[in-house]
Amino acid sequence: MNNLLQKICASVVMCILVWNLSSGHLCAQTQRAATDEPRRSLVFAPTFNIHTVQDKVHSPLRYNGNSFGVVLGYEDVADARQSYLRAGFSTGTLFPTSDPGRSNANMQVYRAGISSGALWNVASDTIASNPLQIYLGAAIPLDAELRVHSLYSNSSVSWDIYLNLALAAAANYTFTVGDKRLYASIQAQLPLVGFASRPLYITTFPVSSITQSLSDAYTPTLGVASILNYPMLSLRNAVHLELSNGNTMGLSYAWDFYNATIRNRVENARHSVAIVLQYRL
């Protein structure tokens, strides 16, 4: 829990520093947008991810590793509201942080997700009159992660599937450097209510310890996920540069964390860095 609080504090401090630098240092160069037309675009983003997982299905060990993936999506950003639809997939390998005698006990991770959201401007100002826009709304994220363990035979596969109704918030800031327009954004999601699915496991040891049938071991359990038993935080920060043809190219950083206890406890944190290409429609 202390590690979680430290990560949250570090992320908040980082966001504040980035916000102060962009709004303070660049304020002298800020120009109000000349038009308030909506920006509709298709999104393509190759991603590099850093994972930390502690899955008590297998052992109390923590696992670290990397994965690569891609995100595809659609965004519609305007004065009064913004909406989006994103889908992503990634795969990689995790290794135990300390595993004497079992150095080959690695995990293959496959992660897929779909998220859609609709947010509305909480102020009446347009982009032309105020470059800072703040939005509140709701999002529906569906996340699935499959972990394949190389060592344990009876519990070699574990998965998490979460479908949530989440509170969503975003802040967009439009500014220019020279004659180039840039868009800075911060997005956050916090689940309010939803469903979570995990398999039932009978043991966390090798196959010789099985005392029940494998069919019993893979019977899924379904439970209600809320902010109380499924704490999760998703933060996304990005800066996009508008190109001469109206398209944008940017860099984004995202941090996703969840702590779930449904039959077996899983703590999962992921840092993602992506190069984001947006084709304006």
mmCIF file of C-alpha atoms in Angstrom:
data_model
loop_
_atom_site.group_PDB
_atom_site.id
_atom_site.type_symbol
_atom_site.label_atom_id
_atom_site.label_comp_id
_atom_site.label_asym_id
_atom_site.label_seq_id
_atom_site.Cartn_x
_atom_site.Cartn_y
_atom_site.Cartn_z
ATOM 1 C CA MET A 1 0.000 0.000 0.000
ATOM 2 C CA ASN A 2 2.894 2.341 0.764
ATOM 3 C CA ASN A 3 4.353 1.639 -2.674
ATOM 4 C CA LEU A 4 1.013 2.544 -4.230
ATOM 5 C CA LEU A 5 0.838 5.822 -2.304
ATOM 6 C CA GLN A 6 4.394 6.665 -3.288
ATOM 7 C CA LYS A 7 3.645 6.008 -6.958
ATOM 8 C CA ILE A 8 0.469 8.091 -6.817
ATOM 9 C CA CYS A 9 2.320 10.985 -5.144
ATOM 10 C CA ALA A 10 5.167 10.763 -7.659
ATOM 11 C CA SER A 11 2.716 10.817 -10.562
ATOM 12 C CA VAL A 12 0.842 13.798 -9.127
ATOM 13 C CA VAL A 13 4.077 15.712 -8.582
ATOM 14 C CA MET A 14 5.205 14.909 -12.114
ATOM 15 C CA CYS A 15 1.891 16.088 -13.564
ATOM 16 C CA ILE A 16 2.115 19.330 -11.571
ATOM 17 C CA LEU A 17 5.670 19.962 -12.755
ATOM 18 C CA VAL A 18 4.806 19.272 -16.377
ATOM 19 C CA TRP A 19 1.698 21.449 -16.087
ATOM 20 C CA ASN A 20 3.648 24.328 -14.540
ATOM 21 C CA LEU A 21 6.332 24.127 -17.197
ATOM 22 C CA SER A 22 3.853 24.095 -20.077
ATOM 23 C CA SER A 23 1.511 26.762 -18.728
ATOM 24 C CA GLY A 24 4.135 28.957 -17.084
ATOM 25 C CA HIS A 25 7.257 28.869 -19.255
ATOM 26 C CA LEU A 26 5.310 28.720 -22.507
ATOM 27 C CA CYS A 27 2.586 31.127 -21.430
ATOM 28 C CA ALA A 28 4.397 34.049 -23.016
ATOM 29 C CA GLN A 29 4.276 32.234 -26.346
ATOM 30 C CA THR A 30 0.665 31.062 -26.021
ATOM 31 C CA GLN A 31 -1.765 32.186 -28.669
ATOM 32 C CA ARG A 32 -5.494 31.567 -28.644
ATOM 33 C CA ALA A 33 -6.719 29.169 -31.268
ATOM 34 C CA ALA A 34 -8.226 30.965 -34.227
ATOM 35 C CA THR A 35 -10.959 28.409 -34.720
ATOM 36 C CA ASP A 36 -13.068 26.198 -32.511
ATOM 37 C CA GLU A 37 -13.755 23.506 -35.087
ATOM 38 C CA PRO A 38 -13.736 19.935 -33.721
ATOM 39 C CA ARG A 39 -10.697 17.743 -34.217
ATOM 40 C CA ARG A 40 -11.728 14.282 -35.439
ATOM 41 C CA SER A 41 -8.881 11.883 -35.985
ATOM 42 C CA LEU A 42 -7.812 8.267 -36.284
ATOM 43 C CA VAL A 43 -5.096 7.187 -33.847
ATOM 44 C CA PHE A 44 -2.178 4.812 -34.317
ATOM 45 C CA ALA A 45 0.290 4.384 -31.432
ATOM 46 C CA PRO A 46 3.059 1.781 -31.068
ATOM 47 C CA THR A 47 3.730 1.310 -27.336
ATOM 48 C CA PHE A 48 6.520 0.147 -25.042
ATOM 49 C CA ASN A 49 5.375 -1.087 -21.616
ATOM 50 C CA ILE A 50 7.044 -1.824 -18.282
ATOM 51 C CA HIS A 51 5.119 -4.277 -16.076
ATOM 52 C CA THR A 52 5.210 -5.161 -12.394
ATOM 53 C CA VAL A 53 2.962 -8.045 -11.314
ATOM 54 C CA GLN A 54 2.486 -9.940 -8.071
ATOM 55 C CA ASP A 55 0.166 -12.846 -8.785
ATOM 56 C CA LYS A 56 -0.504 -15.062 -5.763
ATOM 57 C CA VAL A 57 -2.041 -17.650 -8.045
ATOM 58 C CA HIS A 58 1.525 -18.779 -8.709
ATOM 59 C CA SER A 59 3.640 -17.522 -5.817
ATOM 60 C CA PRO A 60 4.223 -14.497 -3.581
ATOM 61 C CA LEU A 61 7.028 -13.408 -5.923
ATOM 62 C CA ARG A 62 6.914 -10.161 -7.834
ATOM 63 C CA TYR A 63 7.582 -10.178 -11.551
ATOM 64 C CA ASN A 64 9.021 -7.417 -13.729
ATOM 65 C CA GLY A 65 9.291 -7.256 -17.479
ATOM 66 C CA ASN A 66 8.578 -5.464 -20.726
ATOM 67 C CA SER A 67 6.085 -5.749 -23.532
ATOM 68 C CA PHE A 68 5.430 -4.151 -26.890
ATOM 69 C CA GLY A 69 2.078 -3.386 -28.448
ATOM 70 C CA VAL A 70 -0.073 -1.090 -30.484
ATOM 71 C CA VAL A 71 -3.147 1.083 -29.856
ATOM 72 C CA LEU A 72 -5.708 1.980 -32.504
ATOM 73 C CA GLY A 73 -8.491 4.469 -31.941
ATOM 74 C CA TYR A 74 -10.779 7.314 -32.896
ATOM 75 C CA GLU A 75 -11.021 10.697 -31.140
ATOM 76 C CA ASP A 76 -13.455 13.588 -31.485
ATOM 77 C CA VAL A 77 -12.464 16.700 -29.518
ATOM 78 C CA ALA A 78 -14.531 19.916 -29.549
ATOM 79 C CA ASP A 79 -15.440 22.837 -27.281
ATOM 80 C CA ALA A 80 -18.469 21.295 -25.619
ATOM 81 C CA ARG A 81 -17.474 17.640 -25.452
ATOM 82 C CA GLN A 82 -14.994 14.983 -26.441
ATOM 83 C CA SER A 83 -15.362 11.283 -27.124
ATOM 84 C CA TYR A 84 -13.024 8.444 -27.961
ATOM 85 C CA LEU A 85 -12.811 4.764 -28.772
ATOM 86 C CA ARG A 86 -9.512 2.901 -28.304
ATOM 87 C CA ALA A 87 -8.378 -0.696 -28.711
ATOM 88 C CA GLY A 88 -4.946 -2.027 -27.831
ATOM 89 C CA PHE A 89 -2.913 -5.212 -27.668
ATOM 90 C CA SER A 90 0.517 -5.991 -26.217
ATOM 91 C CA THR A 91 2.665 -9.018 -25.423
ATOM 92 C CA GLY A 92 5.890 -9.554 -23.502
ATOM 93 C CA THR A 93 7.809 -11.542 -20.885
ATOM 94 C CA LEU A 94 8.014 -11.076 -17.099
ATOM 95 C CA PHE A 95 10.709 -12.480 -14.804
ATOM 96 C CA PRO A 96 10.730 -12.935 -10.995
ATOM 97 C CA THR A 97 12.576 -10.146 -9.197
ATOM 98 C CA SER A 98 14.194 -12.667 -6.819
ATOM 99 C CA ASP A 99 13.779 -16.382 -7.433
ATOM 100 C CA PRO A 100 16.639 -18.512 -6.113
ATOM 101 C CA GLY A 101 16.612 -21.962 -7.653
ATOM 102 C CA ARG A 102 13.894 -21.172 -10.207
ATOM 103 C CA SER A 103 15.442 -18.617 -12.488
ATOM 104 C CA ASN A 104 13.451 -19.934 -15.446
ATOM 105 C CA ALA A 105 10.043 -19.258 -13.829
ATOM 106 C CA ASN A 106 9.079 -16.547 -16.283
ATOM 107 C CA MET A 107 5.622 -15.455 -17.457
ATOM 108 C CA GLN A 108 4.369 -14.588 -20.892
ATOM 109 C CA VAL A 109 1.869 -11.728 -20.727
ATOM 110 C CA TYR A 110 -0.820 -11.004 -23.315
ATOM 111 C CA ARG A 111 -2.952 -7.950 -22.695
ATOM 112 C CA ALA A 112 -5.876 -6.570 -24.689
ATOM 113 C CA GLY A 113 -8.268 -3.744 -23.964
ATOM 114 C CA ILE A 114 -11.077 -1.665 -25.404
ATOM 115 C CA SER A 115 -12.135 1.650 -23.901
ATOM 116 C CA SER A 116 -14.776 4.168 -24.924
ATOM 117 C CA GLY A 117 -15.672 7.425 -23.235
ATOM 118 C CA ALA A 118 -17.743 10.575 -23.519
ATOM 119 C CA LEU A 119 -16.858 13.751 -21.597
ATOM 120 C CA TRP A 120 -18.414 17.210 -21.470
ATOM 121 C CA ASN A 121 -16.846 20.594 -20.905
ATOM 122 C CA VAL A 122 -17.511 21.820 -17.363
ATOM 123 C CA ALA A 123 -17.033 25.459 -18.422
ATOM 124 C CA SER A 124 -18.725 27.464 -21.145
ATOM 125 C CA ASP A 125 -15.537 29.019 -22.507
ATOM 126 C CA THR A 126 -14.461 28.082 -26.013
ATOM 127 C CA ILE A 127 -10.932 27.231 -27.074
ATOM 128 C CA ALA A 128 -10.721 30.615 -28.763
ATOM 129 C CA SER A 129 -11.361 32.445 -25.475
ATOM 130 C CA ASN A 130 -9.569 30.046 -23.126
ATOM 131 C CA PRO A 131 -6.849 27.568 -24.210
ATOM 132 C CA LEU A 132 -7.467 25.440 -21.090
ATOM 133 C CA GLN A 133 -10.482 23.119 -21.359
ATOM 134 C CA ILE A 134 -11.617 20.750 -18.563
ATOM 135 C CA TYR A 135 -13.960 17.826 -19.205
ATOM 136 C CA LEU A 136 -15.848 15.382 -16.970
ATOM 137 C CA GLY A 137 -17.763 12.304 -18.004
ATOM 138 C CA ALA A 138 -17.809 8.531 -18.050
ATOM 139 C CA ALA A 139 -15.818 5.748 -19.659
ATOM 140 C CA ILE A 140 -16.361 2.032 -20.173
ATOM 141 C CA PRO A 141 -13.033 0.156 -20.169
ATOM 142 C CA LEU A 142 -12.814 -3.566 -20.899
ATOM 143 C CA ASP A 143 -9.420 -5.054 -20.004
ATOM 144 C CA ALA A 144 -8.208 -8.628 -20.322
ATOM 145 C CA GLU A 145 -4.797 -9.947 -19.346
ATOM 146 C CA LEU A 146 -3.610 -13.520 -19.899
ATOM 147 C CA ARG A 147 -0.480 -14.777 -18.107
ATOM 148 C CA VAL A 148 1.162 -18.056 -19.102
ATOM 149 C CA HIS A 149 3.632 -19.383 -16.530
ATOM 150 C CA SER A 150 6.557 -21.525 -17.673
ATOM 151 C CA LEU A 151 6.919 -23.639 -14.521
ATOM 152 C CA TYR A 152 3.642 -24.548 -12.812
ATOM 153 C CA SER A 153 1.644 -27.124 -14.726
ATOM 154 C CA ASN A 154 -1.694 -27.046 -12.925
ATOM 155 C CA SER A 155 -1.875 -23.262 -12.715
ATOM 156 C CA SER A 156 0.172 -22.376 -15.756
ATOM 157 C CA VAL A 157 -2.511 -20.034 -17.092
ATOM 158 C CA SER A 158 -4.136 -17.161 -15.219
ATOM 159 C CA TRP A 159 -6.266 -14.346 -16.479
ATOM 160 C CA ASP A 160 -8.093 -11.241 -15.363
ATOM 161 C CA ILE A 161 -11.078 -9.756 -17.175
ATOM 162 C CA TYR A 162 -12.555 -6.454 -15.992
ATOM 163 C CA LEU A 163 -15.490 -4.491 -17.344
ATOM 164 C CA ASN A 164 -16.182 -1.211 -15.563
ATOM 165 C CA LEU A 165 -18.196 1.950 -15.604
ATOM 166 C CA ALA A 166 -15.574 4.545 -14.701
ATOM 167 C CA LEU A 167 -15.485 8.218 -13.827
ATOM 168 C CA ALA A 168 -13.391 10.035 -16.437
ATOM 169 C CA ALA A 169 -11.778 13.466 -16.368
ATOM 170 C CA ALA A 170 -9.568 15.300 -18.843
ATOM 171 C CA ALA A 171 -7.795 18.615 -19.222
ATOM 172 C CA ASN A 172 -6.649 19.899 -22.622
ATOM 173 C CA TYR A 173 -4.340 22.853 -23.137
ATOM 174 C CA THR A 174 -3.725 24.435 -26.548
ATOM 175 C CA PHE A 175 -0.636 26.573 -27.096
ATOM 176 C CA THR A 176 1.798 27.521 -29.831
ATOM 177 C CA VAL A 177 5.569 27.572 -30.055
ATOM 178 C CA GLY A 178 6.605 29.765 -32.946
ATOM 179 C CA ASP A 179 4.095 28.978 -35.669
ATOM 180 C CA LYS A 180 3.446 25.417 -34.460
ATOM 181 C CA ARG A 181 0.315 24.547 -32.507
ATOM 182 C CA LEU A 182 0.619 21.973 -29.725
ATOM 183 C CA TYR A 183 -2.009 20.145 -27.672
ATOM 184 C CA ALA A 184 -1.213 18.979 -24.146
ATOM 185 C CA SER A 185 -3.658 16.662 -22.393
ATOM 186 C CA ILE A 186 -4.109 14.825 -19.098
ATOM 187 C CA GLN A 187 -6.730 12.075 -18.744
ATOM 188 C CA ALA A 188 -7.689 10.029 -15.679
ATOM 189 C CA GLN A 189 -10.095 7.143 -15.060
ATOM 190 C CA LEU A 190 -11.352 5.656 -11.790
ATOM 191 C CA PRO A 191 -13.785 2.688 -11.813
ATOM 192 C CA LEU A 192 -17.069 3.108 -9.979
ATOM 193 C CA VAL A 193 -18.800 -0.220 -10.574
ATOM 194 C CA GLY A 194 -18.286 -3.223 -12.800
ATOM 195 C CA PHE A 195 -17.567 -6.920 -13.048
ATOM 196 C CA ALA A 196 -14.363 -8.909 -12.658
ATOM 197 C CA SER A 197 -13.594 -12.489 -13.586
ATOM 198 C CA ARG A 198 -10.726 -14.689 -12.367
ATOM 199 C CA PRO A 199 -10.218 -18.474 -12.494
ATOM 200 C CA LEU A 200 -10.485 -20.604 -9.375
ATOM 201 C CA TYR A 201 -7.176 -22.246 -8.503
ATOM 202 C CA ILE A 202 -6.803 -25.229 -6.163
ATOM 203 C CA THR A 203 -3.047 -24.955 -5.564
ATOM 204 C CA THR A 204 -0.050 -22.821 -6.447
ATOM 205 C CA PHE A 205 2.413 -25.700 -6.613
ATOM 206 C CA PRO A 206 3.586 -28.043 -9.397
ATOM 207 C CA VAL A 207 1.298 -30.609 -10.976
ATOM 208 C CA SER A 208 2.191 -33.389 -8.495
ATOM 209 C CA SER A 209 0.248 -31.545 -5.777
ATOM 210 C CA ILE A 210 -3.108 -31.684 -7.587
ATOM 211 C CA THR A 211 -5.886 -33.093 -5.424
ATOM 212 C CA GLN A 212 -8.855 -32.135 -7.613
ATOM 213 C CA SER A 213 -9.648 -32.327 -11.278
ATOM 214 C CA LEU A 214 -8.355 -29.705 -13.682
ATOM 215 C CA SER A 215 -11.929 -28.904 -14.729
ATOM 216 C CA ASP A 216 -12.582 -27.642 -11.195
ATOM 217 C CA ALA A 217 -9.428 -25.576 -11.288
ATOM 218 C CA TYR A 218 -10.548 -23.614 -14.327
ATOM 219 C CA THR A 219 -14.082 -22.803 -13.249
ATOM 220 C CA PRO A 220 -14.277 -18.994 -13.354
ATOM 221 C CA THR A 221 -15.634 -16.839 -10.581
ATOM 222 C CA LEU A 222 -17.559 -13.622 -11.196
ATOM 223 C CA GLY A 223 -17.706 -10.792 -8.696
ATOM 224 C CA VAL A 224 -18.690 -7.159 -8.450
ATOM 225 C CA ALA A 225 -15.753 -4.779 -8.854
ATOM 226 C CA SER A 226 -15.949 -1.364 -7.239
ATOM 227 C CA ILE A 227 -13.657 1.345 -5.907
ATOM 228 C CA LEU A 228 -13.641 -0.556 -2.572
ATOM 229 C CA ASN A 229 -12.445 -3.986 -3.722
ATOM 230 C CA TYR A 230 -10.888 -3.048 -7.049
ATOM 231 C CA PRO A 231 -8.786 0.117 -6.628
ATOM 232 C CA MET A 232 -7.509 1.181 -10.012
ATOM 233 C CA LEU A 233 -6.047 4.367 -11.387
ATOM 234 C CA SER A 234 -5.339 5.186 -15.017
ATOM 235 C CA LEU A 235 -3.406 8.333 -15.938
ATOM 236 C CA ARG A 236 -2.516 9.449 -19.445
ATOM 237 C CA ASN A 237 -0.393 12.466 -20.344
ATOM 238 C CA ALA A 238 0.400 13.495 -23.906
ATOM 239 C CA VAL A 239 1.740 16.340 -26.008
ATOM 240 C CA HIS A 240 0.830 16.512 -29.701
ATOM 241 C CA LEU A 241 2.378 18.674 -32.393
ATOM 242 C CA GLU A 242 0.107 19.742 -35.229
ATOM 243 C CA LEU A 243 1.752 19.124 -38.601
ATOM 244 C CA SER A 244 1.322 21.251 -41.695
ATOM 245 C CA ASN A 245 -1.289 18.895 -43.194
ATOM 246 C CA GLY A 246 -3.482 19.048 -40.069
ATOM 247 C CA ASN A 247 -2.357 15.673 -38.722
ATOM 248 C CA THR A 248 -0.575 15.443 -35.376
ATOM 249 C CA MET A 249 2.360 13.523 -33.969
ATOM 250 C CA GLY A 250 2.936 13.225 -30.244
ATOM 251 C CA LEU A 251 4.449 11.474 -27.274
ATOM 252 C CA SER A 252 2.370 10.002 -24.457
ATOM 253 C CA TYR A 253 2.990 8.428 -21.069
ATOM 254 C CA ALA A 254 0.412 6.296 -19.266
ATOM 255 C CA TRP A 255 0.301 4.600 -15.876
ATOM 256 C CA ASP A 256 -2.261 1.906 -15.032
ATOM 257 C CA PHE A 257 -2.561 0.217 -11.651
ATOM 258 C CA TYR A 258 -5.013 -2.196 -10.099
ATOM 259 C CA ASN A 259 -5.196 -4.311 -6.969
ATOM 260 C CA ALA A 260 -7.769 -7.100 -7.091
ATOM 261 C CA THR A 261 -8.640 -9.799 -4.575
ATOM 262 C CA ILE A 262 -11.088 -12.211 -6.142
ATOM 263 C CA ARG A 263 -10.188 -15.671 -4.864
ATOM 264 C CA ASN A 264 -6.500 -14.858 -5.373
ATOM 265 C CA ARG A 265 -4.795 -11.492 -5.072
ATOM 266 C CA VAL A 266 -3.157 -9.728 -7.992
ATOM 267 C CA GLU A 267 -1.332 -6.417 -7.993
ATOM 268 C CA ASN A 268 -0.572 -5.112 -11.444
ATOM 269 C CA ALA A 269 1.148 -1.900 -12.522
ATOM 270 C CA ARG A 270 2.029 -0.862 -16.046
ATOM 271 C CA HIS A 271 3.976 2.109 -17.394
ATOM 272 C CA SER A 272 3.501 2.816 -21.101
ATOM 273 C CA VAL A 273 5.317 5.134 -23.476
ATOM 274 C CA ALA A 274 3.921 5.600 -26.967
ATOM 275 C CA ILE A 275 4.564 7.552 -30.130
ATOM 276 C CA VAL A 276 1.096 8.710 -31.178
ATOM 277 C CA LEU A 277 0.210 9.441 -34.808
ATOM 278 C CA GLN A 278 -3.178 11.023 -35.481
ATOM 279 C CA TYR A 279 -4.668 11.264 -38.949
ATOM 280 C CA ARG A 280 -7.180 14.084 -39.057
ATOM 281 C CA LEU A 281 -10.473 13.313 -40.766
#
